[in-house]
Structures are given as structure tokens and as C-alpha cells.
Amino acid sequence: MTTFAETTATAPCDSLRRSATQVLLGNWTGAATVPSRALYPHQWSWDSAFIALGLRHVSPRRAQRELETLLSAQWGDGRIPHIVFNPSVPDGAYFPGPDFWRSATAGRAAGASPFIQTSGIVQPPVHALAAWLVHAADPAESRRRGFLPRVYPRLAAWHRYLGGARDLGGGGLASVVHPWEPGLDNSPCWDAALARIEPAPMGSFVRADLRHGSAADRPTDLDYARYVRLATTYRDHGYDDARTPHAFAIEDPSFNALLIASEYALADIAEAVGADAGPHRRRAEAATAALIGRLWDPVDAIFHARDLVTGAAIAGHSVSGLIPLVVPGLPATIGKALARTLHGPRFGLGRVHLVPSYDLTAPEFDGNRYWRGPSWFNTAWLVHRGLAAQGEEEAAGLLREQFLTSAHRSEFAEYLEPYTGDARGILRFSWTAALALDLLHAPVAQDAAR
Ligand code: 2M8
């Protein structure tokens, strides 16, 4: 049987490393890596951050390029768009494409590039963390190329946007304004908020995703109709956060935990480029207090998202609520409680193939349908990293072994049915391969502890 336990140098590790590298080479377009040639043929924001974390072990230079290509599409208001469109991909290959988002015109006042076509929403801010870890993979090469001095102002502007225009609740956390923004698109956590949205007419758009994936593994048409409505409203208000009547506005634990981890990374970057790290550290500490104050539920022992339209916490238990494990300096009592939740019936560590995206015991759980239950590799990587930082080495080791075994067995699937471990979505998915490379590099996330 293939085992990857506690080692980085065995035949199974070598063969997995080779095939993971091939996936990334195959999905490289010359300036960035697509998540998948067929289903996602453009550059995605948080995908690229995860991809860079794997690429840094193959070519630190290419990892830098990946991030810089993304950053070159940043808008004047600081936002990093969630998709950067590749102009050589035919219209209609992905929906919603450039014709829908119309960034150059609708986003002009917000500072969208007139030349690079992008979407107008964002994704979780893993970028500063990725940039710092990419730098750390080969500091000499990074210094030679002036990588950190180039990316620092852009990353700082990105965080200013999230902490400013996106603090819709005024409580020190960033909000997401579309279910695509937290990256866990059709999580049951968004069901109640989405039910308030008038769907766009069914005939008004054509989905491209169903040409590549099974309908049972993807969001429904009704989900899409609501996604389209929300994005249209935002676009028609010039992607202006103050002017848009946000009907979907949520403080998500994972999005904010990644912002905090990235803010600490930005402090490290600031120090390395001779800038003042103090404001970054203070912002990270204040955001940690806000995260705990606004989203931590000590009874359920998980972080819950908050719906800013109703003001209420969202009751569902999502993997998003475990990801604050990655927050440096998280109180140990909270870290331990999260580790217990991970081992409990809702997330079943050791009893399922990989951490599920949603509560295994909930009636809404669906082990096949996208973010409504299946196990995903990026969230598993984050939970692994958080466990290692919290000193939960046994659980972190188990998760690493599960990750590598599942990535190997599933041919780098996009996601898995948690109980069977069967591949769902598409195969040869970039972040699965990239994060496998990262875990192969070290037995436990050695750079996770601060
Ligand atoms: C999925 O989201 C896109 C929209 O952004 C889609 O369904 O078409 C999500 O899994 C998201 O987290 C991911 O970044 C993206 C590309 O892999 O696909």
C-alpha cells in the first residue's frame, strides 16, 4: 500500500512529486497557471496563491511570476479580482466571462485596468502569506529579482481595500458580498441569505460548467440564477461598495482568518523591505480580537459566519469555521476546542478520507455536490497548517497522510466524496497538485508556527 508517512524521500513520494509537477506544467499558460484547462480556463485569485505555494518547490521564479501576473490585474482601489481573463480563450468557454463582468467599463471608477479583463469580485486574501512563503523558499533569488519590494505596495493596498471599503459591518472584519468570494460557493451556510435574492431569469444566461462536470456535483441552476443577479447588481453600481445595496453581506471566518494570517505575513514582508511592520501587526491583532468577538461560538466550539443583513450568526457548521486555526497567536483554548470539533462527529477526522467541507451530520450535507459536503484539498491543507501551528502534531500528521494518499488515489481530483474518497469534479486540478507538492516537501508544516 502507498504510504507517505513521516518522510519526504521514498519511491511513492518521488512518483507523486513527479506527477504533481506534471499537472502544474500542463496547466501553465506562459504567465500563470489555470486551475483546470477545461472547466476553469483563466487565472483565479486564491487558486494562484495556493499554486504558488507548490510551484515554489519546483521553481521559485515561476511561483513569483504566478503571483505577479495576478497582481498586475489589481484595480486602483486595491481589490485583486477573483478572475483574470486570458484573452486567447474563446468567449463562452467559461461563464460568466469578460462580456458579463465588463470590468474595463463598469469598473473604471474603481480603477479597473482598461487593458486586462477581469471579474469585479474578490476571493480570500491568501496572497501575502503565499508571497512571504515563496520568498522564503529562495530568499537569494527573491532578493536578486526584487520580488518583495515590488509586491509589498500592492499587497498593502489589497489589505487596505478589504479593511476599509469592505468593513461593511463596521466591526473590524471584511465582508464578502457574493457567494463566490469566500470560495466555498454553494455552502449550505449561504442558503438562507441566498433565498432572499430574486433569481435572474433562467433564460438570461448559459452555463459553461455543465459541459465539463456532472450536474450532480455542481451548484444548481437556481444557485446560478442568484449568483448572476448579485453580480449584475454589483456591476451595475460600478462595483462601488458604498453605493451597492448589498443584499448578500457576510463576515466569513475563513476569509478573515486568511486576512489575519496574511497581515502577519505582510508585517514580515514590511520588515524585509525596510518598511514599518508595526501597523500590520496592530491590524492583525485588532482583527483577531474582532474575529473572536464577532464569530467565535464557545458552545458549538467553531467559528460561525455572520449575516450582516439580519445581524445573526449563521448556524451551519462549515470547514470555514475551523480555518482560524491558522491565525497566529490564536488562544490555545480555542485551538484545542477546534481540534476537538475536527475529531467529533461533524468533521470525523480519521473516519472520513479528508476533512469535509460541511457538517457530516446535517440534513443539508451532500457528499457529492461541490461545497455542500465534499472534501477539498485547499481547506484540508489550511486545517493541517493550523493544527501544526497549534502543536496538534498527531492530527496534523494524520491529515497530511490522508491528503497525500487521496491526492494520489484520485489523480489530483478537484474534490472527493468524504466517505468513499471517490474523485468528484475534474481531475488534474492545480491546487490539489500544488499543495501535495508542498506537503511532500516537509513532514509537517514546519513554517507554520510563529
Ligand atoms: C470555484 O468557483 C468558480 C467561481 O469562482 C466556479 O464555480 O466557476 C470554487 O471552487 C472556487 O473556490 C475556485 O477558486 C474556482 C476555481 O478553482 O472554482
Tab-separated table of C-alpha atoms and ligand atoms in Angstrom:
chain	number	residue	atom	x	y	z
A	1	MET	CA	0.000	0.000	0.000
A	2	THR	CA	1.216	3.532	-0.786
A	3	THR	CA	2.231	5.406	2.335
A	4	PHE	CA	3.674	8.872	2.668
A	5	ALA	CA	4.073	8.745	6.451
A	6	GLU	CA	6.715	10.907	8.105
A	7	THR	CA	9.033	11.027	5.171
A	8	THR	CA	9.704	13.109	2.112
A	9	ALA	CA	12.044	10.695	0.351
A	10	THR	CA	10.554	7.357	-0.700
A	11	ALA	CA	9.524	5.892	-4.045
A	12	PRO	CA	5.813	6.775	-3.587
A	13	CYS	CA	6.808	10.340	-2.656
A	14	ASP	CA	9.027	10.640	-5.720
A	15	SER	CA	6.353	9.374	-8.059
A	16	LEU	CA	3.704	11.652	-6.546
A	17	ARG	CA	6.094	14.606	-6.770
A	18	ARG	CA	6.686	13.867	-10.456
A	19	SER	CA	3.027	13.560	-11.334
A	20	ALA	CA	2.073	16.658	-9.324
A	21	THR	CA	4.747	18.658	-11.128
A	22	GLN	CA	3.403	17.419	-14.464
A	23	VAL	CA	-0.075	18.675	-13.568
A	24	LEU	CA	1.304	22.145	-12.862
A	25	LEU	CA	3.423	22.184	-16.010
A	26	GLY	CA	0.409	21.082	-18.047
A	27	ASN	CA	-1.772	23.843	-16.618
A	28	TRP	CA	0.836	26.605	-17.064
A	29	THR	CA	-0.165	29.117	-19.758
A	30	GLY	CA	3.081	31.096	-20.026
A	31	ALA	CA	2.341	33.689	-17.348
A	32	ALA	CA	0.133	31.870	-14.837
A	33	THR	CA	-1.487	28.529	-14.101
A	34	VAL	CA	-5.134	27.723	-14.809
A	35	PRO	CA	-6.973	25.654	-12.195
A	36	SER	CA	-8.036	23.289	-14.992
A	37	ARG	CA	-7.715	23.628	-18.772
A	38	ALA	CA	-11.342	22.738	-19.428
A	39	LEU	CA	-13.520	23.835	-16.516
A	40	TYR	CA	-11.591	26.920	-15.342
A	41	PRO	CA	-9.507	28.180	-18.301
A	42	HIS	CA	-8.445	31.543	-16.773
A	43	GLN	CA	-6.426	32.667	-13.755
A	44	TRP	CA	-8.200	32.529	-10.383
A	45	SER	CA	-7.077	34.584	-7.429
A	46	TRP	CA	-6.851	32.226	-4.446
A	47	ASP	CA	-6.038	29.290	-6.719
A	48	SER	CA	-2.929	31.172	-7.839
A	49	ALA	CA	-1.843	31.746	-4.246
A	50	PHE	CA	-2.121	28.018	-3.496
A	51	ILE	CA	-0.469	27.150	-6.792
A	52	ALA	CA	2.474	29.435	-5.963
A	53	LEU	CA	2.917	27.561	-2.687
A	54	GLY	CA	3.555	24.367	-4.658
A	55	LEU	CA	5.444	25.974	-7.521
A	56	ARG	CA	7.967	27.432	-5.053
A	57	HIS	CA	9.363	23.909	-4.617
A	58	VAL	CA	9.729	23.442	-8.376
A	59	SER	CA	10.723	26.935	-9.500
A	60	PRO	CA	10.622	29.855	-7.037
A	61	ARG	CA	10.910	32.134	-10.031
A	62	ARG	CA	7.783	30.734	-11.631
A	63	ALA	CA	5.974	30.977	-8.296
A	64	GLN	CA	6.850	34.681	-8.161
A	65	ARG	CA	5.640	35.112	-11.724
A	66	GLU	CA	2.331	33.426	-10.887
A	67	LEU	CA	1.648	35.952	-8.125
A	68	GLU	CA	2.899	38.938	-10.085
A	69	THR	CA	0.683	38.130	-13.060
A	70	LEU	CA	-2.284	38.188	-10.730
A	71	LEU	CA	-1.156	41.404	-9.049
A	72	SER	CA	-0.736	43.133	-12.386
A	73	ALA	CA	-4.538	42.939	-12.762
A	74	GLN	CA	-5.148	44.684	-9.428
A	75	TRP	CA	-7.613	47.562	-9.518
A	76	GLY	CA	-6.812	51.132	-8.455
A	77	ASP	CA	-8.965	50.767	-5.327
A	78	GLY	CA	-6.741	47.883	-4.220
A	79	ARG	CA	-9.021	44.941	-4.996
A	80	ILE	CA	-7.482	41.844	-6.547
A	81	PRO	CA	-10.140	40.489	-8.908
A	82	HIS	CA	-11.139	36.877	-8.482
A	83	ILE	CA	-10.606	36.029	-12.172
A	84	VAL	CA	-8.068	37.431	-14.618
A	85	PHE	CA	-9.289	36.514	-18.090
A	86	ASN	CA	-6.963	35.079	-20.696
A	87	PRO	CA	-7.772	36.938	-23.955
A	88	SER	CA	-6.795	33.947	-26.068
A	89	VAL	CA	-9.527	31.739	-24.569
A	90	PRO	CA	-12.694	31.786	-26.724
A	91	ASP	CA	-15.774	33.637	-25.450
A	92	GLY	CA	-18.215	31.223	-23.934
A	93	ALA	CA	-15.534	28.818	-22.677
A	94	TYR	CA	-16.356	29.987	-19.173
A	95	PHE	CA	-19.443	31.654	-17.749
A	96	PRO	CA	-19.570	34.394	-16.580
A	97	GLY	CA	-16.849	35.703	-18.880
A	98	PRO	CA	-15.459	39.160	-19.673
A	99	ASP	CA	-18.623	40.237	-21.512
A	100	PHE	CA	-20.594	39.743	-18.346
A	101	TRP	CA	-18.248	41.467	-15.889
A	102	ARG	CA	-17.294	44.357	-18.263
A	103	SER	CA	-14.501	45.375	-15.879
A	104	ALA	CA	-12.891	47.956	-18.159
A	105	THR	CA	-16.097	49.997	-18.364
A	106	ALA	CA	-18.196	49.135	-15.304
A	107	GLY	CA	-15.083	49.038	-13.105
A	108	ARG	CA	-13.478	52.181	-14.488
A	109	ALA	CA	-14.294	54.410	-11.492
A	110	ALA	CA	-12.954	51.734	-9.135
A	111	GLY	CA	-9.700	51.703	-11.095
A	112	ALA	CA	-10.019	48.541	-13.178
A	113	SER	CA	-7.412	48.174	-15.901
A	114	PRO	CA	-8.568	49.329	-19.346
A	115	PHE	CA	-6.425	46.564	-20.878
A	116	ILE	CA	-6.711	43.474	-18.669
A	117	GLN	CA	-10.184	41.971	-18.422
A	118	THR	CA	-11.179	40.687	-15.019
A	119	SER	CA	-14.161	39.902	-12.827
A	120	GLY	CA	-15.178	42.526	-10.250
A	121	ILE	CA	-15.452	40.453	-7.075
A	122	VAL	CA	-12.651	39.062	-4.904
A	123	GLN	CA	-11.527	35.839	-3.251
A	124	PRO	CA	-9.868	35.028	0.093
A	125	PRO	CA	-6.657	37.012	0.718
A	126	VAL	CA	-4.059	34.226	0.889
A	127	HIS	CA	-1.684	36.244	-1.275
A	128	ALA	CA	0.613	37.951	1.233
A	129	LEU	CA	1.082	34.657	3.052
A	130	ALA	CA	1.877	32.987	-0.269
A	131	ALA	CA	4.267	35.802	-1.270
A	132	TRP	CA	6.161	35.516	2.005
A	133	LEU	CA	6.451	31.721	1.747
A	134	VAL	CA	7.514	31.986	-1.906
A	135	HIS	CA	10.221	34.442	-0.869
A	136	ALA	CA	11.322	32.138	1.959
A	137	ALA	CA	11.768	29.238	-0.489
A	138	ASP	CA	14.737	31.024	-2.071
A	139	PRO	CA	15.479	34.375	-0.418
A	140	ALA	CA	18.591	34.993	-2.524
A	141	GLU	CA	16.715	34.595	-5.813
A	142	SER	CA	13.855	36.667	-4.440
A	143	ARG	CA	16.236	39.482	-3.457
A	144	ARG	CA	18.022	39.314	-6.805
A	145	ARG	CA	14.736	39.849	-8.587
A	146	GLY	CA	13.457	42.493	-6.142
A	147	PHE	CA	10.345	40.400	-5.592
A	148	LEU	CA	9.262	41.675	-2.168
A	149	PRO	CA	9.788	45.407	-2.823
A	150	ARG	CA	7.629	45.014	-5.955
A	151	VAL	CA	4.757	43.114	-4.364
A	152	TYR	CA	4.681	44.845	-0.963
A	153	PRO	CA	2.824	48.047	-2.002
A	154	ARG	CA	0.283	46.048	-3.989
A	155	LEU	CA	-0.405	43.628	-1.154
A	156	ALA	CA	-0.668	46.507	1.317
A	157	ALA	CA	-3.216	48.235	-0.965
A	158	TRP	CA	-5.175	44.969	-1.215
A	159	HIS	CA	-5.418	44.718	2.567
A	160	ARG	CA	-6.375	48.392	2.852
A	161	TYR	CA	-9.276	47.778	0.453
A	162	LEU	CA	-10.516	44.818	2.484
A	163	GLY	CA	-10.125	46.570	5.818
A	164	GLY	CA	-11.704	49.792	4.513
A	165	ALA	CA	-14.419	49.603	1.846
A	166	ARG	CA	-15.199	46.005	2.809
A	167	ASP	CA	-15.691	46.512	6.535
A	168	LEU	CA	-19.415	46.749	5.884
A	169	GLY	CA	-20.332	45.822	9.445
A	170	GLY	CA	-18.019	48.422	10.946
A	171	GLY	CA	-16.696	45.892	13.458
A	172	GLY	CA	-13.179	45.383	12.087
A	173	LEU	CA	-13.839	42.379	9.801
A	174	ALA	CA	-14.005	42.206	5.995
A	175	SER	CA	-17.301	41.158	4.397
A	176	VAL	CA	-17.938	39.069	1.323
A	177	VAL	CA	-20.688	40.297	-0.992
A	178	HIS	CA	-21.136	37.283	-3.274
A	179	PRO	CA	-21.031	33.512	-2.552
A	180	TRP	CA	-18.101	33.210	-4.981
A	181	GLU	CA	-16.000	35.482	-2.767
A	182	PRO	CA	-15.333	33.157	0.184
A	183	GLY	CA	-14.506	30.461	-2.409
A	184	LEU	CA	-16.949	27.948	-0.855
A	185	ASP	CA	-19.528	28.826	-3.496
A	186	ASN	CA	-22.652	26.812	-2.674
A	187	SER	CA	-22.012	26.134	1.013
A	188	PRO	CA	-25.284	25.464	2.868
A	189	CYS	CA	-24.214	28.377	5.093
A	190	TRP	CA	-25.317	30.752	2.326
A	191	ASP	CA	-28.737	29.145	1.710
A	192	ALA	CA	-30.818	31.463	3.908
A	193	ALA	CA	-29.084	34.625	2.669
A	194	LEU	CA	-29.429	33.481	-0.949
A	195	ALA	CA	-33.116	32.673	-0.513
A	196	ARG	CA	-33.715	36.422	-0.183
A	197	ILE	CA	-32.269	37.080	-3.658
A	198	GLU	CA	-34.594	37.307	-6.649
A	199	PRO	CA	-33.075	34.867	-9.194
A	200	ALA	CA	-32.117	36.208	-12.638
A	201	PRO	CA	-34.454	34.849	-15.362
A	202	MET	CA	-33.439	31.294	-16.271
A	203	GLY	CA	-33.113	32.008	-19.985
A	204	SER	CA	-30.850	35.009	-19.442
A	205	PHE	CA	-27.553	33.105	-19.144
A	206	VAL	CA	-25.887	29.930	-20.415
A	207	ARG	CA	-23.753	27.903	-18.040
A	208	ALA	CA	-20.485	26.551	-19.438
A	209	ASP	CA	-19.538	24.420	-16.418
A	210	LEU	CA	-22.011	21.629	-17.162
A	211	ARG	CA	-20.111	20.790	-20.370
A	212	HIS	CA	-17.220	19.572	-18.213
A	213	GLY	CA	-18.693	18.387	-14.948
A	214	SER	CA	-21.571	16.236	-13.783
A	215	ALA	CA	-24.623	18.344	-12.861
A	216	ALA	CA	-24.952	16.368	-9.604
A	217	ASP	CA	-21.507	17.566	-8.483
A	218	ARG	CA	-22.088	21.247	-9.328
A	219	PRO	CA	-24.263	24.098	-7.985
A	220	THR	CA	-27.865	24.113	-9.261
A	221	ASP	CA	-29.364	26.381	-11.942
A	222	LEU	CA	-31.246	28.221	-9.207
A	223	ASP	CA	-27.947	28.883	-7.400
A	224	TYR	CA	-26.516	30.257	-10.641
A	225	ALA	CA	-29.544	32.481	-11.232
A	226	ARG	CA	-28.940	34.071	-7.838
A	227	TYR	CA	-25.186	34.360	-8.411
A	228	VAL	CA	-25.931	36.173	-11.674
A	229	ARG	CA	-28.389	38.538	-10.013
A	230	LEU	CA	-25.939	39.507	-7.257
A	231	ALA	CA	-23.032	40.050	-9.649
A	232	THR	CA	-25.218	42.075	-12.039
A	233	THR	CA	-26.339	44.380	-9.235
A	234	TYR	CA	-22.754	44.940	-8.096
A	235	ARG	CA	-21.598	45.584	-11.678
A	236	ASP	CA	-24.467	47.971	-12.371
A	237	HIS	CA	-23.376	50.008	-9.329
A	238	GLY	CA	-19.842	50.322	-10.697
A	239	TYR	CA	-18.509	47.715	-8.214
A	240	ASP	CA	-18.747	50.507	-5.670
A	241	ASP	CA	-19.149	49.004	-2.208
A	242	ALA	CA	-20.672	52.113	-0.685
A	243	ARG	CA	-23.276	52.555	-3.454
A	244	THR	CA	-24.297	48.931	-3.968
A	245	PRO	CA	-27.335	47.822	-1.926
A	246	HIS	CA	-25.610	44.600	-0.815
A	247	ALA	CA	-28.338	42.001	-0.316
A	248	PHE	CA	-25.636	39.411	0.470
A	249	ALA	CA	-23.098	40.673	3.016
A	250	ILE	CA	-21.407	38.144	5.243
A	251	GLU	CA	-18.465	38.051	7.629
A	252	ASP	CA	-16.862	34.703	6.884
A	253	PRO	CA	-14.416	33.138	9.366
A	254	SER	CA	-12.037	31.628	6.825
A	255	PHE	CA	-11.841	34.780	4.697
A	256	ASN	CA	-10.968	36.847	7.775
A	257	ALA	CA	-8.594	34.263	9.257
A	258	LEU	CA	-6.652	34.262	5.978
A	259	LEU	CA	-6.618	38.060	6.013
A	260	ILE	CA	-5.110	37.975	9.513
A	261	ALA	CA	-2.505	35.334	8.635
A	262	SER	CA	-1.647	37.397	5.548
A	263	GLU	CA	-1.454	40.612	7.577
A	264	TYR	CA	1.187	38.969	9.793
A	265	ALA	CA	2.995	37.863	6.633
A	266	LEU	CA	2.783	41.453	5.400
A	267	ALA	CA	4.481	42.543	8.636
A	268	ASP	CA	7.320	40.112	7.843
A	269	ILE	CA	7.476	41.447	4.280
A	270	ALA	CA	7.494	45.051	5.555
A	271	GLU	CA	10.425	44.244	7.818
A	272	ALA	CA	12.296	42.598	4.960
A	273	VAL	CA	11.887	45.645	2.697
A	274	GLY	CA	12.719	48.162	5.448
A	275	ALA	CA	9.160	49.428	5.955
A	276	ASP	CA	7.299	49.744	9.263
A	277	ALA	CA	5.877	46.386	10.335
A	278	GLY	CA	4.095	47.858	13.370
A	279	PRO	CA	0.821	48.918	11.708
A	280	HIS	CA	0.458	45.465	10.118
A	281	ARG	CA	0.959	43.691	13.445
A	282	ARG	CA	-1.501	46.030	15.176
A	283	ARG	CA	-4.106	45.485	12.452
A	284	ALA	CA	-3.666	41.726	12.691
A	285	GLU	CA	-4.113	41.804	16.466
A	286	ALA	CA	-7.211	44.004	16.236
A	287	ALA	CA	-8.723	41.765	13.548
A	288	THR	CA	-8.039	38.678	15.690
A	289	ALA	CA	-9.949	40.273	18.569
A	290	ALA	CA	-12.807	41.121	16.165
A	291	LEU	CA	-12.830	37.592	14.733
A	292	ILE	CA	-13.126	36.074	18.180
A	293	GLY	CA	-15.552	38.703	19.448
A	294	ARG	CA	-17.890	38.534	16.462
A	295	LEU	CA	-17.654	34.971	15.123
A	296	TRP	CA	-16.415	32.551	17.820
A	297	ASP	CA	-19.087	30.291	19.333
A	298	PRO	CA	-17.733	28.659	22.504
A	299	VAL	CA	-20.751	26.361	22.846
A	300	ASP	CA	-20.528	24.906	19.331
A	301	ALA	CA	-16.698	25.123	19.507
A	302	ILE	CA	-16.477	26.545	15.985
A	303	PHE	CA	-16.440	29.963	14.294
A	304	HIS	CA	-19.760	30.804	12.619
A	305	ALA	CA	-20.208	33.267	9.758
A	306	ARG	CA	-22.377	36.338	10.471
A	307	ASP	CA	-25.091	37.566	8.115
A	308	LEU	CA	-24.918	41.365	8.151
A	309	VAL	CA	-28.385	41.770	6.647
A	310	THR	CA	-30.085	40.044	9.602
A	311	GLY	CA	-27.254	40.651	12.076
A	312	ALA	CA	-27.455	36.992	13.148
A	313	ALA	CA	-24.817	34.251	13.282
A	314	ILE	CA	-25.276	31.555	10.617
A	315	ALA	CA	-25.912	28.293	12.457
A	316	GLY	CA	-24.350	25.827	9.955
A	317	HIS	CA	-21.007	24.150	10.726
A	318	SER	CA	-18.641	24.691	7.806
A	319	VAL	CA	-14.973	23.868	7.403
A	320	SER	CA	-14.596	27.641	7.122
A	321	GLY	CA	-15.185	27.760	10.876
A	322	LEU	CA	-12.122	25.583	11.543
A	323	ILE	CA	-9.711	27.568	9.381
A	324	PRO	CA	-8.999	30.214	12.062
A	325	LEU	CA	-6.621	27.525	13.345
A	326	VAL	CA	-4.131	29.245	11.006
A	327	VAL	CA	-4.349	32.559	12.895
A	328	PRO	CA	-1.001	33.189	14.593
A	329	GLY	CA	-1.462	33.717	18.315
A	330	LEU	CA	-4.967	32.213	18.418
A	331	PRO	CA	-5.653	31.483	22.113
A	332	ALA	CA	-4.710	27.869	22.873
A	333	THR	CA	-8.129	27.158	24.427
A	334	ILE	CA	-9.770	27.982	21.083
A	335	GLY	CA	-7.186	25.958	19.146
A	336	LYS	CA	-7.830	22.922	21.346
A	337	ALA	CA	-11.600	23.314	21.051
A	338	LEU	CA	-11.333	23.467	17.241
A	339	ALA	CA	-9.159	20.332	17.223
A	340	ARG	CA	-11.834	18.538	19.277
A	341	THR	CA	-14.524	19.675	16.814
A	342	LEU	CA	-12.439	18.334	13.946
A	343	HIS	CA	-12.278	14.913	15.636
A	344	GLY	CA	-16.002	14.964	16.503
A	345	PRO	CA	-18.993	13.634	14.525
A	346	ARG	CA	-19.412	16.709	12.329
A	347	PHE	CA	-15.971	16.575	10.665
A	348	GLY	CA	-14.965	12.964	11.500
A	349	LEU	CA	-11.155	13.184	11.349
A	350	GLY	CA	-9.909	9.611	10.929
A	351	ARG	CA	-13.350	8.311	9.933
A	352	VAL	CA	-13.596	10.008	6.534
A	353	HIS	CA	-10.999	10.267	3.790
A	354	LEU	CA	-10.373	14.005	4.228
A	355	VAL	CA	-11.955	16.901	6.150
A	356	PRO	CA	-15.440	17.502	4.672
A	357	SER	CA	-16.471	20.996	3.663
A	358	TYR	CA	-19.665	20.789	5.692
A	359	ASP	CA	-21.116	19.108	8.783
A	360	LEU	CA	-21.455	15.348	8.117
A	361	THR	CA	-24.433	15.127	10.488
A	362	ALA	CA	-26.509	17.954	8.966
A	363	PRO	CA	-29.557	17.235	6.779
A	364	GLU	CA	-28.155	19.641	4.116
A	365	PHE	CA	-24.898	17.637	3.851
A	366	ASP	CA	-24.386	16.271	0.324
A	367	GLY	CA	-21.167	14.326	-0.186
A	368	ASN	CA	-21.126	14.899	-3.943
A	369	ARG	CA	-22.251	18.439	-4.529
A	370	TYR	CA	-19.336	20.859	-4.634
A	371	TRP	CA	-19.015	22.797	-1.349
A	372	ARG	CA	-22.049	21.174	0.344
A	373	GLY	CA	-20.041	18.340	1.898
A	374	PRO	CA	-17.222	17.042	-0.327
A	375	SER	CA	-13.640	17.138	0.933
A	376	TRP	CA	-11.412	19.743	-0.687
A	377	PHE	CA	-7.637	19.793	-0.650
A	378	ASN	CA	-7.030	23.510	-0.081
A	379	THR	CA	-9.164	23.601	3.057
A	380	ALA	CA	-7.509	20.383	4.272
A	381	TRP	CA	-4.102	21.987	3.701
A	382	LEU	CA	-5.154	25.027	5.734
A	383	VAL	CA	-6.507	22.899	8.573
A	384	HIS	CA	-3.282	20.864	8.516
A	385	ARG	CA	-1.212	24.027	8.689
A	386	GLY	CA	-3.324	25.336	11.567
A	387	LEU	CA	-3.048	22.075	13.509
A	388	ALA	CA	0.737	22.114	13.099
A	389	ALA	CA	0.874	25.721	14.338
A	390	GLN	CA	-1.239	24.769	17.345
A	391	GLY	CA	1.107	21.906	18.258
A	392	GLU	CA	-1.509	19.262	17.324
A	393	GLU	CA	1.130	17.183	15.614
A	394	GLU	CA	-0.619	13.824	15.617
A	395	ALA	CA	-3.742	15.211	13.955
A	396	ALA	CA	-1.612	17.259	11.533
A	397	GLY	CA	0.358	14.126	10.602
A	398	LEU	CA	-2.816	12.119	10.019
A	399	LEU	CA	-4.239	14.851	7.816
A	400	ARG	CA	-1.032	15.028	5.792
A	401	GLU	CA	-1.122	11.278	5.184
A	402	GLN	CA	-4.815	11.430	4.217
A	403	PHE	CA	-4.155	14.345	1.882
A	404	LEU	CA	-1.289	12.680	0.040
A	405	THR	CA	-2.994	9.283	-0.186
A	406	SER	CA	-6.200	10.880	-1.509
A	407	ALA	CA	-4.391	13.159	-3.962
A	408	HIS	CA	-2.508	10.154	-5.350
A	409	ARG	CA	-5.515	7.847	-5.496
A	410	SER	CA	-7.801	10.429	-7.072
A	411	GLU	CA	-5.363	11.743	-9.722
A	412	PHE	CA	-5.366	15.173	-8.085
A	413	ALA	CA	-9.145	15.476	-8.058
A	414	GLU	CA	-10.837	18.790	-7.507
A	415	TYR	CA	-12.772	17.268	-4.560
A	416	LEU	CA	-13.790	13.930	-3.041
A	417	GLU	CA	-16.838	12.200	-1.658
A	418	PRO	CA	-15.711	12.127	2.022
A	419	TYR	CA	-16.873	8.582	2.900
A	420	THR	CA	-15.680	6.747	-0.224
A	421	GLY	CA	-12.780	9.020	-1.159
A	422	ASP	CA	-14.000	8.840	-4.775
A	423	ALA	CA	-12.972	11.678	-7.080
A	424	ARG	CA	-15.550	14.355	-7.853
A	425	GLY	CA	-15.369	17.392	-10.141
A	426	ILE	CA	-12.429	17.370	-12.535
A	427	LEU	CA	-9.048	15.622	-12.291
A	428	ARG	CA	-5.535	17.089	-12.541
A	429	PHE	CA	-6.706	20.123	-10.605
A	430	SER	CA	-3.901	22.597	-9.990
A	431	TRP	CA	-4.200	23.450	-6.294
A	432	THR	CA	-4.522	19.768	-5.368
A	433	ALA	CA	-1.226	19.075	-7.144
A	434	ALA	CA	0.473	22.213	-5.820
A	435	LEU	CA	-0.450	21.629	-2.203
A	436	ALA	CA	0.565	17.960	-2.488
A	437	LEU	CA	3.992	19.198	-3.595
A	438	ASP	CA	4.075	21.475	-0.587
A	439	LEU	CA	3.206	18.685	1.859
A	440	LEU	CA	5.720	16.376	0.211
A	441	HIS	CA	8.373	18.946	0.868
A	442	ALA	CA	8.131	18.684	4.666
A	443	PRO	CA	6.639	16.041	7.007
A	444	VAL	CA	4.639	18.693	8.910
A	445	ALA	CA	4.177	22.348	8.045
A	446	GLN	CA	7.448	23.459	9.639
A	447	ASP	CA	6.985	27.084	8.707
A	448	ALA	CA	3.505	27.218	10.262
A	449	ALA	CA	4.495	28.113	13.828
A	450	ARG	CA	5.410	31.721	14.545
B	1	2M8	C1	-14.982	27.531	-7.979
B	1	2M8	O1	-15.608	28.775	-8.232
B	1	2M8	C2	-15.836	29.247	-9.578
B	1	2M8	C3	-16.337	30.679	-9.463
B	1	2M8	O2	-15.328	31.466	-8.904
B	1	2M8	C4	-16.818	28.409	-10.355
B	1	2M8	O3	-17.578	27.624	-9.760
B	1	2M8	O4	-16.850	28.550	-11.579
B	1	2M8	C5	-14.674	27.466	-6.463
B	1	2M8	O5	-14.312	26.161	-6.109
B	1	2M8	C6	-13.559	28.453	-6.117
B	1	2M8	O6	-13.185	28.317	-4.772
B	1	2M8	C7	-12.346	28.250	-7.019
B	1	2M8	O7	-11.406	29.249	-6.766
B	1	2M8	C8	-12.730	28.258	-8.508
B	1	2M8	C9	-11.565	27.886	-9.427
B	1	2M8	O8	-10.937	26.714	-8.990
B	1	2M8	O9	-13.796	27.353	-8.766
